[in-house]
Short mmCIF file of N, CA and C in Angstrom, two decimals:
data_model
loop_
_atom_site.label_atom_id
_atom_site.label_comp_id
_atom_site.label_asym_id
_atom_site.label_seq_id
_atom_site.Cartn_x
_atom_site.Cartn_y
_atom_site.Cartn_z
N MET A 184 -96.17 136.63 -131.86
CA MET A 184 -97.53 137.36 -132.00
C MET A 184 -96.85 138.65 -133.42
N THR A 185 -98.07 139.04 -133.63
CA THR A 185 -98.43 140.02 -134.72
C THR A 185 -99.22 140.71 -134.14
N THR A 186 -98.98 142.19 -134.70
CA THR A 186 -99.52 143.55 -133.82
C THR A 186 -101.06 143.76 -134.88
N ARG A 187 -102.03 144.37 -134.73
CA ARG A 187 -102.99 145.14 -134.74
C ARG A 187 -102.67 146.22 -135.50
N SER A 188 -103.45 146.92 -136.10
CA SER A 188 -103.21 148.07 -136.63
C SER A 188 -103.14 149.41 -135.32
N GLY A 189 -104.00 148.67 -134.02
CA GLY A 189 -104.10 149.72 -133.25
C GLY A 189 -103.03 149.61 -132.29
N GLY A 190 -102.04 148.31 -132.57
CA GLY A 190 -100.62 148.35 -131.45
C GLY A 190 -101.15 147.15 -130.75
N ARG A 191 -102.34 146.29 -130.64
CA ARG A 191 -102.71 145.29 -129.74
C ARG A 191 -102.12 144.00 -130.14
N PRO A 192 -101.67 143.30 -129.24
CA PRO A 192 -100.67 142.02 -129.70
C PRO A 192 -102.20 141.18 -130.09
N ARG A 193 -102.00 140.42 -130.86
CA ARG A 193 -102.78 139.24 -131.44
C ARG A 193 -101.88 137.81 -131.72
N ARG A 194 -102.51 136.90 -131.39
CA ARG A 194 -101.94 135.49 -131.27
C ARG A 194 -102.01 134.92 -132.68
N THR A 195 -100.82 134.78 -132.92
CA THR A 195 -100.52 133.64 -134.09
C THR A 195 -101.45 132.29 -134.28
N ALA A 196 -101.41 131.62 -134.89
CA ALA A 196 -101.71 130.60 -134.96
C ALA A 196 -100.75 129.17 -133.89
N SER A 197 -99.77 129.74 -134.36
CA SER A 197 -98.88 128.82 -133.54
C SER A 197 -98.51 129.28 -131.71
N GLY A 198 -99.12 130.63 -132.10
CA GLY A 198 -98.81 131.29 -130.28
C GLY A 198 -100.16 130.64 -129.74
N ALA A 199 -101.53 130.16 -130.26
CA ALA A 199 -102.34 129.38 -129.91
C ALA A 199 -102.06 127.91 -129.45
N ARG A 200 -101.41 127.64 -130.32
CA ARG A 200 -101.11 126.14 -130.53
C ARG A 200 -100.46 125.98 -129.45
N ILE A 201 -99.38 126.33 -129.04
CA ILE A 201 -98.68 126.80 -127.61
C ILE A 201 -98.88 126.46 -126.46
N ALA A 202 -100.30 127.49 -126.53
CA ALA A 202 -100.70 127.81 -125.21
C ALA A 202 -102.07 126.75 -124.90
N THR A 203 -102.60 126.42 -126.25
CA THR A 203 -103.52 125.27 -125.99
C THR A 203 -102.55 124.15 -125.52
N LEU A 204 -101.39 123.71 -125.70
CA LEU A 204 -100.40 122.31 -125.55
C LEU A 204 -99.85 122.84 -124.19
N ARG A 205 -99.80 123.69 -123.74
CA ARG A 205 -99.22 124.18 -121.99
C ARG A 205 -100.52 123.57 -121.52
N LEU A 206 -101.56 123.99 -121.85
CA LEU A 206 -102.82 124.00 -121.04
C LEU A 206 -103.34 122.65 -121.11
N LEU A 207 -102.98 121.94 -121.95
CA LEU A 207 -103.27 120.21 -122.19
C LEU A 207 -102.22 119.79 -121.30
N GLN A 208 -100.67 119.97 -121.33
CA GLN A 208 -99.87 119.49 -120.22
C GLN A 208 -100.51 119.67 -118.71
N VAL A 209 -100.80 120.87 -118.42
CA VAL A 209 -101.06 121.15 -116.57
C VAL A 209 -102.32 119.96 -116.75
N VAL A 210 -103.44 120.30 -117.26
CA VAL A 210 -104.58 119.39 -117.02
C VAL A 210 -104.29 117.97 -116.81
N THR A 211 -103.37 117.44 -118.10
CA THR A 211 -103.15 115.92 -117.85
C THR A 211 -102.33 115.65 -116.53
N ALA A 212 -101.28 116.44 -116.71
CA ALA A 212 -100.36 115.97 -114.69
C ALA A 212 -101.30 116.12 -113.85
N ALA A 213 -102.34 117.44 -113.73
CA ALA A 213 -103.15 117.41 -112.67
C ALA A 213 -104.14 115.86 -112.55
N ALA A 214 -104.77 115.59 -113.61
CA ALA A 214 -105.56 114.74 -113.99
C ALA A 214 -104.61 113.28 -113.22
N LEU A 215 -103.18 113.16 -113.70
CA LEU A 215 -102.63 111.98 -113.35
C LEU A 215 -102.03 111.96 -112.03
N ALA A 216 -101.80 113.05 -111.34
CA ALA A 216 -101.32 113.51 -110.02
C ALA A 216 -102.55 113.13 -109.40
N VAL A 217 -104.23 113.32 -109.40
CA VAL A 217 -105.08 112.98 -108.73
C VAL A 217 -105.32 111.71 -108.95
N ASP A 218 -105.09 110.63 -109.81
CA ASP A 218 -105.10 109.00 -109.82
C ASP A 218 -103.59 108.95 -109.07
N ALA A 219 -102.59 108.81 -109.26
CA ALA A 219 -101.53 108.72 -108.51
C ALA A 219 -101.58 108.93 -106.75
N TYR A 220 -102.26 110.01 -106.49
CA TYR A 220 -102.16 110.22 -105.01
C TYR A 220 -103.17 108.95 -104.40
N ILE A 221 -104.63 108.81 -105.31
CA ILE A 221 -105.55 108.19 -104.77
C ILE A 221 -104.96 106.72 -105.02
N HIS A 222 -104.32 106.57 -105.95
CA HIS A 222 -103.35 104.74 -106.17
C HIS A 222 -102.91 104.78 -104.83
N ALA A 223 -101.97 105.79 -104.81
CA ALA A 223 -101.04 105.55 -103.34
C ALA A 223 -101.85 105.30 -102.28
N ASP A 224 -102.61 106.20 -102.10
CA ASP A 224 -103.60 106.43 -100.39
C ASP A 224 -103.98 104.97 -100.10
N LEU A 225 -104.85 104.24 -101.36
CA LEU A 225 -105.20 103.10 -101.13
C LEU A 225 -104.88 101.76 -101.20
N ALA A 226 -103.18 101.61 -101.44
CA ALA A 226 -102.62 100.89 -101.95
C ALA A 226 -102.72 99.93 -99.94
N PRO A 227 -102.21 100.31 -99.11
CA PRO A 227 -102.20 99.89 -97.90
C PRO A 227 -103.52 99.06 -97.99
N ALA A 228 -104.65 99.22 -97.99
CA ALA A 228 -105.72 98.75 -97.62
C ALA A 228 -105.52 97.32 -98.23
N TYR A 229 -105.19 97.66 -99.75
CA TYR A 229 -105.21 96.27 -100.63
C TYR A 229 -104.03 95.22 -100.58
N ASP A 230 -103.13 95.29 -99.87
CA ASP A 230 -101.94 95.07 -99.86
C ASP A 230 -102.35 93.49 -98.97
N PRO A 231 -103.32 92.75 -98.60
CA PRO A 231 -104.11 91.66 -98.50
C PRO A 231 -104.68 90.71 -99.49
N VAL A 232 -104.94 91.48 -100.79
CA VAL A 232 -105.24 90.94 -102.09
C VAL A 232 -104.74 90.22 -102.63
N GLY A 233 -104.42 89.18 -102.81
CA GLY A 233 -103.53 88.20 -103.76
C GLY A 233 -102.60 87.89 -103.17
N GLN A 234 -101.76 86.84 -103.82
CA GLN A 234 -101.08 85.80 -103.05
C GLN A 234 -99.18 86.32 -103.51
N GLN A 235 -99.22 86.17 -105.01
CA GLN A 235 -97.65 86.56 -105.16
C GLN A 235 -97.63 88.00 -105.37
N ILE A 236 -98.68 88.35 -106.31
CA ILE A 236 -98.70 90.03 -106.55
C ILE A 236 -99.53 90.62 -105.73
N SER A 237 -99.65 91.27 -104.70
CA SER A 237 -100.75 91.85 -104.50
C SER A 237 -101.49 93.04 -105.07
N GLN A 238 -102.99 93.09 -105.13
CA GLN A 238 -103.40 94.29 -105.29
C GLN A 238 -102.88 95.82 -104.82
N GLY A 239 -102.20 95.83 -103.79
CA GLY A 239 -101.41 96.87 -102.79
C GLY A 239 -100.36 97.40 -103.88
N THR A 240 -99.39 96.44 -104.35
CA THR A 240 -98.67 96.00 -105.37
C THR A 240 -98.74 96.62 -106.62
N LEU A 241 -99.75 96.57 -106.80
CA LEU A 241 -100.34 96.71 -108.28
C LEU A 241 -100.78 98.51 -108.24
N PHE A 242 -101.48 99.03 -107.38
CA PHE A 242 -102.00 100.23 -106.86
C PHE A 242 -100.37 101.29 -107.04
N ARG A 243 -99.49 100.39 -106.41
CA ARG A 243 -98.08 101.27 -106.08
C ARG A 243 -97.56 101.21 -107.66
N ILE A 244 -97.33 100.32 -108.22
CA ILE A 244 -97.10 100.45 -109.81
C ILE A 244 -98.08 101.59 -110.63
N GLU A 245 -99.28 101.45 -110.25
CA GLU A 245 -99.81 102.68 -111.21
C GLU A 245 -99.76 104.11 -110.51
N ALA A 246 -99.67 104.38 -109.60
CA ALA A 246 -99.33 105.42 -108.76
C ALA A 246 -97.96 105.68 -109.48
N ALA A 247 -96.72 104.87 -109.40
CA ALA A 247 -95.85 105.03 -110.05
C ALA A 247 -95.38 105.65 -111.41
N ALA A 248 -96.69 104.80 -112.41
CA ALA A 248 -96.35 105.25 -113.55
C ALA A 248 -97.05 106.39 -114.16
N ALA A 249 -98.36 106.72 -113.20
CA ALA A 249 -99.34 107.96 -113.24
C ALA A 249 -98.16 109.12 -112.86
N SER A 250 -97.68 109.37 -111.66
CA SER A 250 -96.58 110.10 -111.20
C SER A 250 -95.28 110.85 -112.53
N LEU A 251 -94.96 109.39 -112.94
CA LEU A 251 -93.80 109.41 -113.92
C LEU A 251 -94.43 110.01 -115.45
N ALA A 252 -95.50 109.28 -115.78
CA ALA A 252 -95.82 110.35 -116.81
C ALA A 252 -96.61 111.84 -116.57
N ALA A 253 -96.84 112.00 -115.61
CA ALA A 253 -97.26 113.53 -115.31
C ALA A 253 -96.13 113.98 -115.22
N LEU A 254 -94.97 113.91 -114.54
CA LEU A 254 -93.80 114.86 -114.65
C LEU A 254 -93.17 114.54 -116.09
N LEU A 255 -93.41 113.96 -116.67
CA LEU A 255 -92.83 113.86 -118.20
C LEU A 255 -93.61 114.54 -118.96
N VAL A 256 -95.42 115.04 -118.97
CA VAL A 256 -95.50 115.54 -119.75
C VAL A 256 -95.09 117.23 -119.49
N LEU A 257 -95.37 117.21 -118.04
CA LEU A 257 -94.81 118.79 -117.59
C LEU A 257 -93.36 119.12 -118.29
N LEU A 258 -92.74 118.27 -118.56
CA LEU A 258 -91.37 118.30 -118.89
C LEU A 258 -91.09 118.42 -120.42
N LEU A 259 -91.66 117.46 -120.76
CA LEU A 259 -91.24 117.16 -122.37
C LEU A 259 -92.98 117.38 -123.41
N GLY A 260 -93.80 117.75 -122.73
CA GLY A 260 -94.83 117.86 -123.08
C GLY A 260 -94.85 118.30 -124.85
N ARG A 261 -93.79 118.60 -125.39
CA ARG A 261 -93.97 119.01 -126.64
C ARG A 261 -93.63 117.87 -127.52
N ARG A 262 -93.14 116.73 -127.12
CA ARG A 262 -92.67 115.36 -127.91
C ARG A 262 -94.07 114.55 -127.75
N ARG A 263 -94.28 114.28 -129.07
CA ARG A 263 -95.09 113.08 -129.15
C ARG A 263 -95.48 111.48 -128.58
N PRO A 264 -94.29 111.01 -128.24
CA PRO A 264 -93.99 110.09 -127.73
C PRO A 264 -94.78 110.25 -126.00
N VAL A 265 -94.16 111.09 -125.77
CA VAL A 265 -94.45 111.10 -124.27
C VAL A 265 -96.13 111.63 -124.26
N TRP A 266 -96.91 111.90 -125.21
CA TRP A 266 -98.24 112.13 -125.11
C TRP A 266 -98.96 110.91 -125.32
N ALA A 267 -98.34 110.01 -125.68
CA ALA A 267 -98.48 108.45 -125.84
C ALA A 267 -98.19 107.92 -124.60
N PHE A 268 -97.47 108.17 -124.01
CA PHE A 268 -96.84 107.30 -122.99
C PHE A 268 -98.03 107.88 -121.63
N THR A 269 -98.94 108.91 -121.95
CA THR A 269 -99.67 109.06 -120.98
C THR A 269 -100.98 108.75 -121.18
N PHE A 270 -101.16 108.70 -122.58
CA PHE A 270 -102.41 108.15 -123.08
C PHE A 270 -102.51 106.53 -122.96
N LEU A 271 -101.12 106.08 -122.83
CA LEU A 271 -101.17 104.59 -122.51
C LEU A 271 -101.40 104.35 -120.88
N VAL A 272 -100.67 105.12 -119.99
CA VAL A 272 -100.73 105.09 -118.61
C VAL A 272 -102.42 105.51 -118.55
N SER A 273 -103.57 106.33 -118.97
CA SER A 273 -104.53 106.98 -118.53
C SER A 273 -105.36 105.71 -119.12
N ILE A 274 -105.25 105.35 -120.37
CA ILE A 274 -106.29 104.32 -120.85
C ILE A 274 -106.27 103.19 -120.39
N SER A 275 -105.00 102.77 -119.91
CA SER A 275 -104.83 101.79 -118.97
C SER A 275 -105.43 101.22 -117.81
N ALA A 276 -105.64 102.33 -116.70
CA ALA A 276 -106.04 102.75 -115.61
C ALA A 276 -107.59 102.81 -116.24
N LEU A 277 -107.84 103.62 -116.79
CA LEU A 277 -109.59 103.40 -116.80
C LEU A 277 -110.08 102.02 -117.00
N GLY A 278 -109.02 101.22 -118.61
CA GLY A 278 -109.81 100.19 -118.87
C GLY A 278 -109.59 99.29 -117.61
N ALA A 279 -108.81 99.48 -116.75
CA ALA A 279 -108.90 98.44 -115.41
C ALA A 279 -109.99 98.46 -114.47
N VAL A 280 -110.26 99.73 -114.03
CA VAL A 280 -110.91 99.82 -113.14
C VAL A 280 -112.44 99.57 -114.07
N LEU A 281 -112.62 99.64 -114.90
CA LEU A 281 -114.18 99.44 -115.54
C LEU A 281 -114.41 97.93 -115.63
N LEU A 282 -113.20 97.36 -116.42
CA LEU A 282 -113.14 95.74 -116.29
C LEU A 282 -113.31 95.15 -115.01
N TYR A 283 -112.78 95.55 -113.77
CA TYR A 283 -112.78 94.99 -112.72
C TYR A 283 -114.13 95.09 -111.95
N ARG A 284 -114.55 96.83 -112.37
CA ARG A 284 -116.19 97.15 -111.70
C ARG A 284 -116.76 96.20 -112.18
N TYR A 285 -116.98 95.84 -113.92
CA TYR A 285 -118.06 95.01 -114.35
C TYR A 285 -117.96 93.67 -114.33
N VAL A 286 -116.88 93.16 -114.75
CA VAL A 286 -116.47 91.67 -114.81
C VAL A 286 -115.39 90.93 -113.63
N ASP A 287 -116.05 89.63 -113.59
CA ASP A 287 -115.55 88.86 -112.53
C ASP A 287 -114.31 88.15 -113.30
N VAL A 288 -113.08 88.51 -113.65
CA VAL A 288 -112.18 88.11 -114.65
C VAL A 288 -111.84 86.91 -113.74
N GLY A 289 -111.48 86.85 -112.35
CA GLY A 289 -110.83 86.32 -111.46
C GLY A 289 -109.49 86.41 -111.50
N ALA A 290 -108.70 85.32 -110.89
CA ALA A 290 -106.89 85.66 -110.79
C ALA A 290 -106.71 85.21 -112.29
N ILE A 291 -105.45 86.31 -112.61
CA ILE A 291 -104.26 85.58 -114.16
C ILE A 291 -103.49 85.53 -113.43
N GLY A 292 -103.26 84.30 -113.77
CA GLY A 292 -101.74 83.75 -113.30
C GLY A 292 -101.16 84.82 -111.61
N PRO A 293 -100.22 85.35 -111.87
CA PRO A 293 -99.62 85.99 -110.58
C PRO A 293 -100.50 86.66 -110.16
N LEU A 294 -101.61 87.69 -110.87
CA LEU A 294 -102.19 89.00 -110.69
C LEU A 294 -103.68 88.14 -109.65
N PRO A 295 -104.11 89.16 -108.85
CA PRO A 295 -105.04 88.66 -107.54
C PRO A 295 -106.30 89.19 -108.82
N ASP A 296 -107.33 88.08 -108.14
CA ASP A 296 -108.82 88.61 -108.49
C ASP A 296 -109.13 90.23 -107.55
N MET A 297 -109.15 91.05 -108.46
CA MET A 297 -109.53 92.29 -108.66
C MET A 297 -110.68 92.48 -108.36
N TYR A 298 -111.63 91.79 -108.75
CA TYR A 298 -113.25 92.19 -108.79
C TYR A 298 -113.89 92.99 -107.61
N GLU A 299 -114.35 94.05 -108.05
CA GLU A 299 -115.25 94.98 -107.27
C GLU A 299 -116.20 95.74 -107.45
N PRO A 300 -117.39 95.51 -107.35
CA PRO A 300 -118.46 95.53 -108.39
C PRO A 300 -119.31 96.74 -107.74
N THR A 301 -118.64 97.59 -106.98
CA THR A 301 -119.25 98.84 -106.33
C THR A 301 -117.97 100.07 -106.88
N TRP A 302 -119.13 101.18 -106.48
CA TRP A 302 -118.54 102.58 -106.74
C TRP A 302 -118.61 103.31 -105.49
N PHE A 303 -117.52 103.70 -105.35
CA PHE A 303 -116.92 104.48 -104.03
C PHE A 303 -116.51 105.85 -104.23
N PRO A 304 -116.58 106.76 -103.81
CA PRO A 304 -115.43 108.10 -104.10
C PRO A 304 -114.56 108.19 -104.65
N GLU A 305 -113.54 107.44 -103.88
CA GLU A 305 -112.25 107.15 -104.60
C GLU A 305 -111.93 106.75 -105.83
N LYS A 306 -112.94 105.74 -105.82
CA LYS A 306 -112.82 105.21 -107.35
C LYS A 306 -113.44 105.91 -108.74
N ILE A 307 -114.58 106.72 -108.12
CA ILE A 307 -115.41 107.20 -109.38
C ILE A 307 -113.95 108.44 -109.58
N ALA A 308 -113.41 109.26 -108.53
CA ALA A 308 -112.79 110.33 -108.66
C ALA A 308 -111.40 109.90 -109.74
N SER A 309 -111.11 108.59 -109.29
CA SER A 309 -109.50 107.77 -109.96
C SER A 309 -110.00 107.92 -111.57
N ALA A 310 -111.44 107.43 -111.58
CA ALA A 310 -111.76 106.93 -113.13
C ALA A 310 -112.25 107.91 -113.92
N VAL A 311 -112.46 108.93 -113.41
CA VAL A 311 -112.68 110.79 -113.85
C VAL A 311 -111.50 111.23 -114.28
N ALA A 312 -110.70 110.97 -113.12
CA ALA A 312 -109.12 111.48 -113.60
C ALA A 312 -108.32 111.02 -114.61
N VAL A 313 -108.50 109.69 -114.89
CA VAL A 313 -107.73 109.05 -115.62
C VAL A 313 -108.57 109.31 -117.12
N ALA A 314 -109.90 109.32 -117.08
CA ALA A 314 -110.76 109.43 -118.49
C ALA A 314 -110.35 111.13 -118.61
N VAL A 315 -110.09 111.74 -117.97
CA VAL A 315 -109.88 113.49 -118.12
C VAL A 315 -108.40 113.17 -118.59
N ALA A 316 -107.59 112.43 -118.33
CA ALA A 316 -106.35 112.72 -118.44
C ALA A 316 -106.03 111.44 -119.94
N ALA A 317 -106.76 110.46 -120.69
CA ALA A 317 -107.33 110.12 -121.59
C ALA A 317 -106.90 111.21 -122.92
N ALA A 318 -108.15 111.66 -122.60
CA ALA A 318 -108.94 112.50 -123.53
C ALA A 318 -108.14 113.89 -123.46
N ALA A 319 -107.40 114.16 -122.69
CA ALA A 319 -106.17 115.23 -122.73
C ALA A 319 -105.03 114.95 -123.61
N SER A 320 -104.50 113.57 -122.99
CA SER A 320 -103.81 112.75 -123.63
C SER A 320 -103.49 113.20 -125.28
N CYS A 321 -104.84 112.55 -125.98
CA CYS A 321 -105.40 112.46 -127.21
C CYS A 321 -105.14 113.63 -127.83
N ALA A 322 -105.48 114.77 -127.68
CA ALA A 322 -105.43 116.00 -127.83
C ALA A 322 -104.34 116.59 -127.81
N GLY A 323 -103.51 116.26 -126.96
CA GLY A 323 -102.17 116.49 -126.80
C GLY A 323 -101.33 116.27 -127.84
N PHE A 324 -101.71 114.72 -128.16
CA PHE A 324 -100.50 113.89 -129.37
C PHE A 324 -101.18 114.65 -130.66
N ARG A 325 -101.96 115.37 -131.22
CA ARG A 325 -102.81 115.55 -131.73
C ARG A 325 -101.88 116.85 -132.32
N ILE A 326 -101.86 117.91 -131.33
CA ILE A 326 -101.53 119.50 -130.98
C ILE A 326 -100.08 119.20 -131.17
N ALA A 327 -99.15 118.12 -130.41
CA ALA A 327 -97.96 118.02 -130.71
C ALA A 327 -97.26 117.81 -132.07
N GLY A 328 -97.87 117.16 -132.90
CA GLY A 328 -97.41 116.73 -133.95
C GLY A 328 -96.99 118.17 -134.85
N PRO A 329 -96.30 117.61 -136.31
CA PRO A 329 -95.61 118.78 -136.65
C PRO A 329 -96.97 119.87 -136.66
N PRO A 330 -96.42 120.99 -137.20
CA PRO A 330 -97.24 122.46 -137.85
C PRO A 330 -97.50 121.98 -139.14
N ARG A 331 -98.85 122.46 -139.03
CA ARG A 331 -99.61 121.80 -140.39
C ARG A 331 -99.39 123.45 -141.56
N ARG A 332 -99.07 122.98 -142.28
CA ARG A 332 -98.85 123.94 -143.39
C ARG A 332 -100.31 124.43 -144.15
N VAL A 333 -100.35 125.82 -144.04
CA VAL A 333 -101.30 126.28 -145.14
C VAL A 333 -101.19 126.70 -146.09
N ARG A 334 -102.27 126.03 -147.08
CA ARG A 334 -102.34 126.34 -148.25
C ARG A 334 -102.98 127.70 -148.32
N GLY A 335 -102.58 128.24 -149.49
CA GLY A 335 -103.07 129.78 -150.12
C GLY A 335 -102.86 130.01 -151.48
#
């Protein structure tokens, strides 16, 4: 921070960058936590769907991946690979919910047929949460990169 002539502190570009990155860390972690909670909560209801691997098991895996991504982004949010991981977790979850909402893919190998052509509050909340996490992860990845040099 530098000071103005009146003695009040003024944020530098680096300080604003760090503050923005911290805000993105919190937003991303919170959105991923919402997604993890919803998937963990719904998992038992989806245990009967599937033979080799149940949809409930896939929901638990998603909850674990989202929880791990949330923890990593909070602890190591200045590293670009962490932002890339949070983006992949969130965009894959968003892609899955949209795909299985609008397309009847059917069973794929050991994966069950997860087609569910309806929206309900938990599904909407999860989709919104992972969309927010994906957008925040993109921004975090960009900001976490090396500082730009100012030419003058």
